[in-house]
Structures are given as C-alpha cells and as structure tokens.
PDB file of C-alpha atoms in Angstrom:
ATOM      1  CA  MET A 217     -57.517 220.633 206.906  1.00 57.00           C
ATOM      2  CA  SER A 218     -59.698 223.317 208.417  1.00 62.00           C
ATOM      3  CA  LYS A 219     -63.063 222.297 210.313  1.00 64.00           C
ATOM      4  CA  PHE A 220     -65.001 223.498 208.116  1.00 58.00           C
ATOM      5  CA  ILE A 221     -63.995 221.571 204.847  1.00 62.00           C
ATOM      6  CA  THR A 222     -63.998 218.682 206.711  1.00 64.00           C
ATOM      7  CA  ARG A 223     -67.756 218.716 208.034  1.00 65.00           C
ATOM      8  CA  GLN A 224     -69.049 219.727 204.769  1.00 61.00           C
ATOM      9  CA  LEU A 225     -66.976 216.912 203.376  1.00 63.00           C
ATOM     10  CA  ASN A 226     -68.350 214.476 205.298  1.00 64.00           C
ATOM     11  CA  THR A 227     -71.547 215.872 204.006  1.00 61.00           C
ATOM     12  CA  LEU A 228     -71.400 215.188 201.043  1.00 59.00           C
ATOM     13  CA  ARG A 229     -69.776 211.732 201.616  1.00 60.00           C
ATOM     14  CA  SER A 230     -73.547 211.107 203.443  1.00 61.00           C
ATOM     15  CA  LEU A 231     -74.746 212.454 200.690  1.00 52.00           C
ATOM     16  CA  SER A 232     -73.318 210.130 198.038  1.00 53.00           C
ATOM     17  CA  LYS A 233     -73.776 207.331 200.171  1.00 57.00           C
ATOM     18  CA  GLY A 234     -77.438 207.807 200.908  1.00 54.00           C
ATOM     19  CA  LEU A 235     -77.301 207.885 196.728  1.00 48.00           C
ATOM     20  CA  ASN A 236     -75.653 204.735 195.920  1.00 54.00           C
ATOM     21  CA  THR A 237     -78.035 203.114 198.518  1.00 54.00           C
ATOM     22  CA  GLN A 238     -80.926 204.557 196.877  1.00 47.00           C
ATOM     23  CA  LEU A 239     -79.693 203.290 193.062  1.00 43.00           C
ATOM     24  CA  GLN A 240     -78.775 199.967 194.006  1.00 50.00           C
ATOM     25  CA  LEU A 241     -82.245 199.211 195.639  1.00 47.00           C
ATOM     26  CA  ALA A 242     -83.881 200.386 192.536  1.00 40.00           C
ATOM     27  CA  LEU A 243     -82.073 198.521 190.765  1.00 39.00           C
ATOM     28  CA  ARG A 244     -83.028 194.995 192.051  1.00 47.00           C
ATOM     29  CA  ARG A 245     -86.216 196.608 192.048  1.00 41.00           C
ATOM     30  CA  VAL A 246     -86.148 196.831 188.045  1.00 36.00           C
ATOM     31  CA  THR A 247     -87.964 193.657 186.172  1.00 36.00           C
ATOM     32  CA  LYS A 248     -87.190 192.264 182.655  1.00 41.00           C
ATOM     33  CA  ILE A 249     -90.238 194.274 181.125  1.00 38.00           C
ATOM     34  CA  PRO A 250     -88.896 197.059 178.939  1.00 41.00           C
ATOM     35  CA  VAL A 251     -90.272 200.444 179.923  1.00 39.00           C
ATOM     36  CA  LYS A 252     -90.036 203.348 177.564  1.00 40.00           C
ATOM     37  CA  THR A 253     -89.056 206.626 179.225  1.00 43.00           C
ATOM     38  CA  LYS A 254     -88.815 209.596 177.986  1.00 56.00           C
ATOM     39  CA  LYS A 255     -85.572 211.193 177.423  1.00 63.00           C
ATOM     40  CA  HIS A 256     -84.166 213.952 179.635  1.00 85.00           C
ATOM     41  CA  PHE A 257     -82.122 216.591 178.727  1.00 88.00           C
ATOM     42  CA  TYR A 258     -78.822 217.820 180.443  1.00 94.00           C
ATOM     43  CA  LEU A 259     -77.062 220.590 179.178  1.00 96.00           C
ATOM     44  CA  ALA A 260     -74.589 222.504 180.992  1.00 96.00           C
ATOM     45  CA  ILE A 261     -73.520 225.515 180.288  1.00 96.00           C
ATOM     46  CA  THR A 262     -68.919 226.725 180.024  1.00 95.00           C
ATOM     47  CA  GLY A 263     -67.005 229.677 179.130  1.00 92.00           C
ATOM     48  CA  THR A 264     -64.572 231.972 180.679  1.00 89.00           C
ATOM     49  CA  MET A 265     -65.064 234.346 183.219  1.00 86.00           C
ATOM     50  CA  GLY A 266     -67.572 236.786 182.340  1.00 81.00           C
ATOM     51  CA  ALA A 267     -68.930 235.220 179.223  1.00 88.00           C
ATOM     52  CA  GLY A 268     -72.387 235.777 179.741  1.00 87.00           C
ATOM     53  CA  LYS A 269     -72.790 231.898 181.297  1.00 91.00           C
ATOM     54  CA  THR A 270     -75.402 232.961 183.328  1.00 90.00           C
ATOM     55  CA  THR A 271     -77.255 235.281 181.165  1.00 90.00           C
ATOM     56  CA  VAL A 272     -77.223 232.364 179.159  1.00 93.00           C
ATOM     57  CA  ALA A 273     -78.809 229.683 181.516  1.00 94.00           C
ATOM     58  CA  LYS A 274     -80.987 231.822 182.249  1.00 94.00           C
ATOM     59  CA  LEU A 275     -82.452 232.774 178.435  1.00 94.00           C
ATOM     60  CA  LEU A 276     -82.729 229.437 177.525  1.00 94.00           C
ATOM     61  CA  ALA A 277     -84.294 228.188 181.386  1.00 95.00           C
ATOM     62  CA  LYS A 278     -86.884 230.678 180.302  1.00 94.00           C
ATOM     63  CA  LYS A 279     -87.383 229.841 176.925  1.00 92.00           C
ATOM     64  CA  LEU A 280     -87.025 226.435 176.372  1.00 93.00           C
ATOM     65  CA  LYS A 281     -88.650 225.717 180.071  1.00 94.00           C
ATOM     66  CA  PHE A 282     -85.496 224.074 181.461  1.00 95.00           C
ATOM     67  CA  HIS A 283     -84.697 223.700 185.326  1.00 95.00           C
ATOM     68  CA  LEU A 284     -82.276 225.799 185.653  1.00 96.00           C
ATOM     69  CA  ILE A 285     -78.722 224.909 188.537  1.00 94.00           C
ATOM     70  CA  GLU A 286     -77.454 228.088 189.507  1.00 91.00           C
ATOM     71  CA  GLU A 287     -73.837 228.801 190.599  1.00 85.00           C
ATOM     72  CA  ASN A 288     -73.978 230.289 194.386  1.00 77.00           C
ATOM     73  CA  PHE A 289     -71.703 232.778 194.499  1.00 69.00           C
ATOM     74  CA  GLY A 290     -73.408 234.613 197.764  1.00 66.00           C
ATOM     75  CA  GLU A 291     -72.199 231.914 200.217  1.00 79.00           C
ATOM     76  CA  ASN A 292     -68.710 231.897 199.287  1.00 86.00           C
ATOM     77  CA  ALA A 293     -67.547 233.325 202.278  1.00 85.00           C
ATOM     78  CA  PHE A 294     -63.989 233.012 200.736  1.00 90.00           C
ATOM     79  CA  LEU A 295     -64.467 234.853 198.062  1.00 85.00           C
ATOM     80  CA  ALA A 296     -63.441 238.527 198.372  1.00 83.00           C
ATOM     81  CA  ARG A 297     -61.054 237.038 200.739  1.00 89.00           C
ATOM     82  CA  PHE A 298     -59.187 235.008 198.099  1.00 88.00           C
ATOM     83  CA  TYR A 299     -59.056 238.480 195.411  1.00 81.00           C
ATOM     84  CA  GLN A 300     -57.539 240.326 198.636  1.00 88.00           C
ATOM     85  CA  ASN A 301     -54.618 237.223 199.100  1.00 92.00           C
ATOM     86  CA  MET A 302     -55.070 234.225 196.730  1.00 90.00           C
ATOM     87  CA  LYS A 303     -52.105 232.494 198.242  1.00 94.00           C
ATOM     88  CA  ARG A 304     -53.596 232.658 201.234  1.00 95.00           C
ATOM     89  CA  TRP A 305     -57.049 231.794 200.281  1.00 95.00           C
ATOM     90  CA  ALA A 306     -57.375 230.119 197.321  1.00 96.00           C
ATOM     91  CA  PHE A 307     -57.645 226.412 198.501  1.00 96.00           C
ATOM     92  CA  HIS A 308     -60.392 227.482 201.150  1.00 94.00           C
ATOM     93  CA  SER A 309     -62.474 229.082 197.830  1.00 94.00           C
ATOM     94  CA  GLN A 310     -61.601 226.443 195.654  1.00 95.00           C
ATOM     95  CA  THR A 311     -62.629 223.823 197.877  1.00 94.00           C
ATOM     96  CA  PHE A 312     -66.306 225.417 199.172  1.00 92.00           C
ATOM     97  CA  PHE A 313     -66.950 225.525 195.528  1.00 92.00           C
ATOM     98  CA  LEU A 314     -65.774 222.146 194.661  1.00 94.00           C
ATOM     99  CA  MET A 315     -67.685 221.089 197.575  1.00 92.00           C
ATOM    100  CA  GLU A 316     -71.190 223.150 196.863  1.00 91.00           C
ATOM    101  CA  LYS A 317     -71.141 221.791 192.920  1.00 93.00           C
ATOM    102  CA  ILE A 318     -70.600 218.152 193.543  1.00 94.00           C
ATOM    103  CA  ALA A 319     -73.780 218.408 196.356  1.00 91.00           C
ATOM    104  CA  GLN A 320     -75.321 220.361 193.563  1.00 91.00           C
ATOM    105  CA  THR A 321     -74.397 217.937 190.740  1.00 92.00           C
ATOM    106  CA  LEU A 322     -75.644 214.674 192.829  1.00 91.00           C
ATOM    107  CA  SER A 323     -78.938 216.253 193.699  1.00 88.00           C
ATOM    108  CA  THR A 324     -79.837 216.589 188.997  1.00 89.00           C
ATOM    109  CA  HIS A 325     -79.973 212.232 189.591  1.00 86.00           C
ATOM    110  CA  ASN A 326     -83.614 212.777 191.055  1.00 86.00           C
ATOM    111  CA  LEU A 327     -84.485 215.798 189.158  1.00 89.00           C
ATOM    112  CA  LEU A 328     -83.437 213.939 185.639  1.00 90.00           C
ATOM    113  CA  THR A 329     -86.165 211.382 186.448  1.00 86.00           C
ATOM    114  CA  ASN A 330     -89.157 213.744 185.398  1.00 90.00           C
ATOM    115  CA  LYS A 331     -87.109 217.176 184.335  1.00 92.00           C
ATOM    116  CA  ASN A 332     -84.787 218.438 181.817  1.00 94.00           C
ATOM    117  CA  ILE A 333     -81.929 220.932 183.479  1.00 95.00           C
ATOM    118  CA  ILE A 334     -79.390 223.376 182.249  1.00 96.00           C
ATOM    119  CA  GLN A 335     -76.603 223.807 185.425  1.00 96.00           C
ATOM    120  CA  ASP A 336     -74.869 227.212 185.316  1.00 94.00           C
ATOM    121  CA  VAL A 337     -71.401 225.895 184.959  1.00 93.00           C
ATOM    122  CA  PRO A 338     -70.374 222.174 185.006  1.00 94.00           C
ATOM    123  CA  ILE A 339     -68.347 220.895 187.505  1.00 95.00           C
ATOM    124  CA  TYR A 340     -65.701 220.079 184.979  1.00 95.00           C
ATOM    125  CA  GLN A 341     -65.022 223.864 184.858  1.00 95.00           C
ATOM    126  CA  ASP A 342     -64.720 224.454 188.365  1.00 95.00           C
ATOM    127  CA  VAL A 343     -61.707 221.423 188.708  1.00 96.00           C
ATOM    128  CA  PHE A 344     -59.741 221.907 185.586  1.00 96.00           C
ATOM    129  CA  SER A 345     -60.116 225.289 185.199  1.00 96.00           C
ATOM    130  CA  TYR A 346     -60.385 227.563 187.849  1.00 95.00           C
ATOM    131  CA  ALA A 347     -59.018 225.048 190.684  1.00 97.00           C
ATOM    132  CA  LYS A 348     -56.175 224.106 188.243  1.00 98.00           C
ATOM    133  CA  ALA A 349     -55.329 227.931 187.081  1.00 97.00           C
ATOM    134  CA  GLN A 350     -54.792 228.352 191.288  1.00 97.00           C
ATOM    135  CA  HIS A 351     -52.357 225.860 191.007  1.00 98.00           C
ATOM    136  CA  ILE A 352     -50.770 226.709 188.119  1.00 98.00           C
ATOM    137  CA  MET A 353     -50.055 229.842 189.659  1.00 96.00           C
ATOM    138  CA  ALA A 354     -48.612 228.851 192.564  1.00 97.00           C
ATOM    139  CA  ASN A 355     -51.555 230.157 194.496  1.00 97.00           C
ATOM    140  CA  MET A 356     -52.698 226.488 195.408  1.00 98.00           C
ATOM    141  CA  ASP A 357     -49.610 224.444 196.289  1.00 97.00           C
ATOM    142  CA  ASP A 358     -49.086 220.833 195.558  1.00 98.00           C
ATOM    143  CA  ALA A 359     -50.107 219.247 198.638  1.00 97.00           C
ATOM    144  CA  GLU A 360     -52.986 221.190 198.557  1.00 97.00           C
ATOM    145  CA  TRP A 361     -54.246 220.350 194.294  1.00 98.00           C
ATOM    146  CA  ARG A 362     -53.370 216.642 195.289  1.00 97.00           C
ATOM    147  CA  LEU A 363     -55.975 216.618 197.700  1.00 97.00           C
ATOM    148  CA  TYR A 364     -58.117 218.737 196.185  1.00 97.00           C
ATOM    149  CA  GLN A 365     -58.042 216.580 193.473  1.00 97.00           C
ATOM    150  CA  LYS A 366     -59.071 213.591 195.475  1.00 96.00           C
ATOM    151  CA  ILE A 367     -61.764 214.738 197.522  1.00 95.00           C
ATOM    152  CA  TYR A 368     -63.125 215.636 193.211  1.00 96.00           C
ATOM    153  CA  ARG A 369     -62.076 211.923 192.454  1.00 95.00           C
ATOM    154  CA  SER A 370     -63.840 210.601 195.202  1.00 95.00           C
ATOM    155  CA  PHE A 371     -67.261 211.565 194.220  1.00 94.00           C
ATOM    156  CA  GLU A 372     -66.714 211.544 190.361  1.00 94.00           C
ATOM    157  CA  PRO A 373     -67.380 208.179 189.371  1.00 93.00           C
ATOM    158  CA  ASN A 374     -71.365 209.103 190.914  1.00 92.00           C
ATOM    159  CA  LEU A 375     -71.729 212.252 189.235  1.00 93.00           C
ATOM    160  CA  PRO A 376     -74.374 212.285 186.458  1.00 93.00           C
ATOM    161  CA  ARG A 377     -72.480 213.683 183.086  1.00 93.00           C
ATOM    162  CA  PRO A 378     -74.193 216.230 180.892  1.00 94.00           C
ATOM    163  CA  ASN A 379     -75.650 215.456 177.787  1.00 93.00           C
ATOM    164  CA  TYR A 380     -74.259 218.499 176.363  1.00 94.00           C
ATOM    165  CA  LEU A 381     -71.982 221.502 176.787  1.00 95.00           C
ATOM    166  CA  ILE A 382     -72.890 224.980 175.442  1.00 95.00           C
ATOM    167  CA  TYR A 383     -69.571 226.809 175.312  1.00 95.00           C
ATOM    168  CA  ILE A 384     -69.820 230.486 174.941  1.00 93.00           C
ATOM    169  CA  LYS A 385     -66.987 231.388 173.291  1.00 92.00           C
ATOM    170  CA  THR A 386     -65.974 235.622 173.658  1.00 88.00           C
ATOM    171  CA  SER A 387     -62.644 237.194 173.541  1.00 89.00           C
ATOM    172  CA  LEU A 388     -61.440 238.918 175.674  1.00 88.00           C
ATOM    173  CA  GLU A 389     -61.987 242.118 174.818  1.00 86.00           C
ATOM    174  CA  SER A 390     -65.537 241.200 175.213  1.00 85.00           C
ATOM    175  CA  VAL A 391     -64.766 239.270 179.026  1.00 83.00           C
ATOM    176  CA  LYS A 392     -63.360 242.687 180.600  1.00 82.00           C
ATOM    177  CA  ALA A 393     -66.520 244.692 179.065  1.00 81.00           C
ATOM    178  CA  ARG A 394     -68.567 242.478 180.553  1.00 81.00           C
ATOM    179  CA  ILE A 395     -66.936 241.925 184.140  1.00 78.00           C
ATOM    180  CA  GLY A 396     -67.085 245.705 184.594  1.00 74.00           C
ATOM    181  CA  SER A 397     -70.610 246.094 183.863  1.00 74.00           C
ATOM    182  CA  ARG A 398     -71.550 243.951 185.954  1.00 71.00           C
ATOM    183  CA  GLY A 399     -70.477 245.364 189.135  1.00 66.00           C
ATOM    184  CA  ARG A 400     -68.127 243.190 191.435  1.00 69.00           C
ATOM    185  CA  GLU A 401     -66.067 245.235 193.207  1.00 67.00           C
ATOM    186  CA  PHE A 402     -63.251 242.062 193.625  1.00 64.00           C
ATOM    187  CA  GLU A 403     -63.163 240.987 190.462  1.00 68.00           C
ATOM    188  CA  ARG A 404     -62.101 244.753 188.729  1.00 69.00           C
ATOM    189  CA  ARG A 405     -58.563 243.866 189.446  1.00 72.00           C
ATOM    190  CA  ILE A 406     -57.924 240.600 187.308  1.00 80.00           C
ATOM    191  CA  PRO A 407     -54.847 240.812 185.355  1.00 83.00           C
ATOM    192  CA  ASP A 408     -55.748 239.615 181.524  1.00 85.00           C
ATOM    193  CA  GLY A 409     -53.245 237.256 181.852  1.00 90.00           C
ATOM    194  CA  TYR A 410     -55.275 234.918 184.414  1.00 89.00           C
ATOM    195  CA  LEU A 411     -58.442 235.395 182.456  1.00 90.00           C
ATOM    196  CA  GLU A 412     -56.516 234.301 179.367  1.00 92.00           C
ATOM    197  CA  LEU A 413     -55.040 231.179 181.458  1.00 95.00           C
ATOM    198  CA  LEU A 414     -59.129 230.355 182.061  1.00 93.00           C
ATOM    199  CA  GLU A 415     -59.701 230.360 178.466  1.00 91.00           C
ATOM    200  CA  MET A 416     -56.737 228.228 177.699  1.00 94.00           C
ATOM    201  CA  LEU A 417     -57.394 225.720 180.661  1.00 95.00           C
ATOM    202  CA  ASN A 418     -61.163 225.281 179.442  1.00 93.00           C
ATOM    203  CA  GLU A 419     -60.103 224.637 175.849  1.00 91.00           C
ATOM    204  CA  ALA A 420     -58.001 221.742 177.451  1.00 93.00           C
ATOM    205  CA  TRP A 421     -61.288 220.162 179.233  1.00 92.00           C
ATOM    206  CA  MET A 422     -63.113 220.323 176.876  1.00 91.00           C
ATOM    207  CA  LYS A 423     -61.252 218.199 174.689  1.00 86.00           C
ATOM    208  CA  LYS A 424     -59.917 215.526 177.878  1.00 84.00           C
ATOM    209  CA  GLU A 425     -62.460 215.561 180.375  1.00 78.00           C
ATOM    210  CA  ALA A 426     -65.775 216.137 178.359  1.00 76.00           C
ATOM    211  CA  ASN A 427     -65.183 212.779 176.365  1.00 76.00           C
ATOM    212  CA  GLY A 428     -68.822 211.564 175.029  1.00 82.00           C
ATOM    213  CA  ILE A 429     -69.900 214.904 175.982  1.00 91.00           C
ATOM    214  CA  LYS A 430     -71.652 216.893 172.773  1.00 92.00           C
ATOM    215  CA  VAL A 431     -70.183 220.339 172.111  1.00 93.00           C
ATOM    216  CA  ILE A 432     -71.728 223.106 170.851  1.00 94.00           C
ATOM    217  CA  THR A 433     -69.846 226.460 170.131  1.00 93.00           C
ATOM    218  CA  VAL A 434     -71.312 229.467 170.277  1.00 92.00           C
ATOM    219  CA  GLU A 435     -69.630 232.926 169.521  1.00 90.00           C
ATOM    220  CA  THR A 436     -71.182 235.499 171.375  1.00 87.00           C
ATOM    221  CA  ASP A 437     -69.168 239.014 170.753  1.00 87.00           C
ATOM    222  CA  ASN A 438     -71.585 240.614 168.323  1.00 88.00           C
ATOM    223  CA  LEU A 439     -74.375 238.946 170.170  1.00 87.00           C
ATOM    224  CA  ASN A 440     -75.936 241.281 172.760  1.00 86.00           C
ATOM    225  CA  LEU A 441     -78.094 238.699 174.838  1.00 85.00           C
ATOM    226  CA  ILE A 442     -79.236 241.407 177.391  1.00 83.00           C
ATOM    227  CA  LYS A 443     -80.423 244.151 175.134  1.00 84.00           C
ATOM    228  CA  SER A 444     -81.585 243.056 172.138  1.00 90.00           C
ATOM    229  CA  SER A 445     -84.386 240.525 171.202  1.00 89.00           C
ATOM    230  CA  ARG A 446     -83.508 239.740 167.719  1.00 92.00           C
ATOM    231  CA  ASP A 447     -79.562 238.595 169.350  1.00 90.00           C
ATOM    232  CA  ARG A 448     -82.006 236.283 171.684  1.00 91.00           C
ATOM    233  CA  GLU A 449     -83.553 234.716 169.277  1.00 91.00           C
ATOM    234  CA  VAL A 450     -80.730 233.762 167.107  1.00 91.00           C
ATOM    235  CA  PHE A 451     -78.835 232.493 169.914  1.00 91.00           C
ATOM    236  CA  ILE A 452     -82.082 230.537 170.922  1.00 92.00           C
ATOM    237  CA  LYS A 453     -82.660 228.922 167.268  1.00 92.00           C
ATOM    238  CA  LYS A 454     -79.016 228.155 167.164  1.00 91.00           C
ATOM    239  CA  ILE A 455     -79.301 225.621 170.502  1.00 92.00           C
ATOM    240  CA  ILE A 456     -82.495 224.455 169.260  1.00 91.00           C
ATOM    241  CA  HIS A 457     -81.575 223.412 166.064  1.00 91.00           C
ATOM    242  CA  SER A 458     -78.197 222.174 167.404  1.00 91.00           C
ATOM    243  CA  LEU A 459     -80.287 220.307 170.300  1.00 88.00           C
ATOM    244  CA  LYS A 460     -82.561 219.263 167.425  1.00 82.00           C
ATOM    245  CA  LEU A 461     -85.358 219.690 170.017  1.00 68.00           C
TER     246      LEU A 461
END
C-alpha cells in the first residue's frame, strides 16, 4: 500500500474513532424524557456515469433548500492517469475516491442534526459499481479488491444511510451524448461496454445493498434539465410527490 493511501487511511480511522467517542458520550447524556426532533432527509443521487447526477443534485438542493454534498473529481491526482493506464492506476484512483467518500459520509452525522442533505453519489455506487467494475475487468487484482473491500467494511457500520436514493435512469445513447457535452477529455475514449457494465452493477447493488433505503426511479431521456424550465418543474414535482414533502 502506498504511503499516501496509508496516511489517508490513518486519518479516516482517527475521524471514525473520534466520532464513535462523541456518539457514546452523547448517548450517556440522554435522559428518559422523550424529546421531539425534526425529521431531516438524507437523499443520495445515483445513476450511471453521465446520467446527470450532478445536475440533478444541484437542482434539487437549490429548489428544496437542502445542503449539497458534491463529488470532488478535481483533487484525485490519479484519475487522468487511470484513464491512460487502467491496470496501473485503478486501485489508487478507486481507493482515493473511497477515502474521500468515507470522510464525506461520516461528516453527515453532524449535518443531519439541523440540515436536510443531498449527496451527489452515495458510497455504495463507488464500491459496488465503479470499483467492482475495475475488479471484473481485471484492472484491480484479487488482492487489491480484497483490501479495498476491507477498508470499506471497516468503516461501513459507522456510516449513516440515506433515507432515499434518487435513481437517474438513462439510456446508453443519452449517457454518451451527455458525457460528450461536458468536455472531460479523458472520458471521451470510454467504451460502450464499460458504461453498460456500470449500469448493470448499479441495478444489482440497489437490489442488494440498498436494503431498507427507498428508491425513487426517474427516467430522464426525454427531460432536458439544463435548458428546459418546464422539464425541471416536471422533475421536481415528481420528486416532491415521491418524498411527500
């Protein structure tokens, strides 16, 4: 394991340990007097690469006045290298994203005490779609995949779970068009088979890992959420109705 990954892992362990201590102290202070608390929503946006998850997350956060937790591609120094040499950099890139997402998800514990939250891509998609695809494609070997899962499973019990997953379901043709329009040069060479694999894995983990999390599926092939205000209103009304807000 590289020194970078080791340092990041130690930081996350300290964060998780500190959070556990805070939770235990809070529980000790709880009295038997019932306290009414306002229910706060934790929504996560999921869908295949290029489906429009970030657009949806920003749209809903603005309209519903939810706190937005965004993906952070820019800080992953391994991502561009990964698209140039997947076998060499898959483990590094996926582990970086995993550690970022663990820290991000742990932070929702405090945020949920007074905010509604929308997260652009839940950790389950990182683990069971993006990273698992790299193992299936042999870009991560068995030892790397086991280590990756071990890191995830060591933190998973302390991670809050979303109340709802909003699944942006999109055809391959629409996904390719949207990827092309956003101008990330390293994404232009992504083969169709990879996108199809991601979609299959998304469907699979939502059935298995999203146990107890309600899934709201929205097909967006015929919606232009960037240019059409009417389409945005149709989409938002569907989400509000599904959430019973």
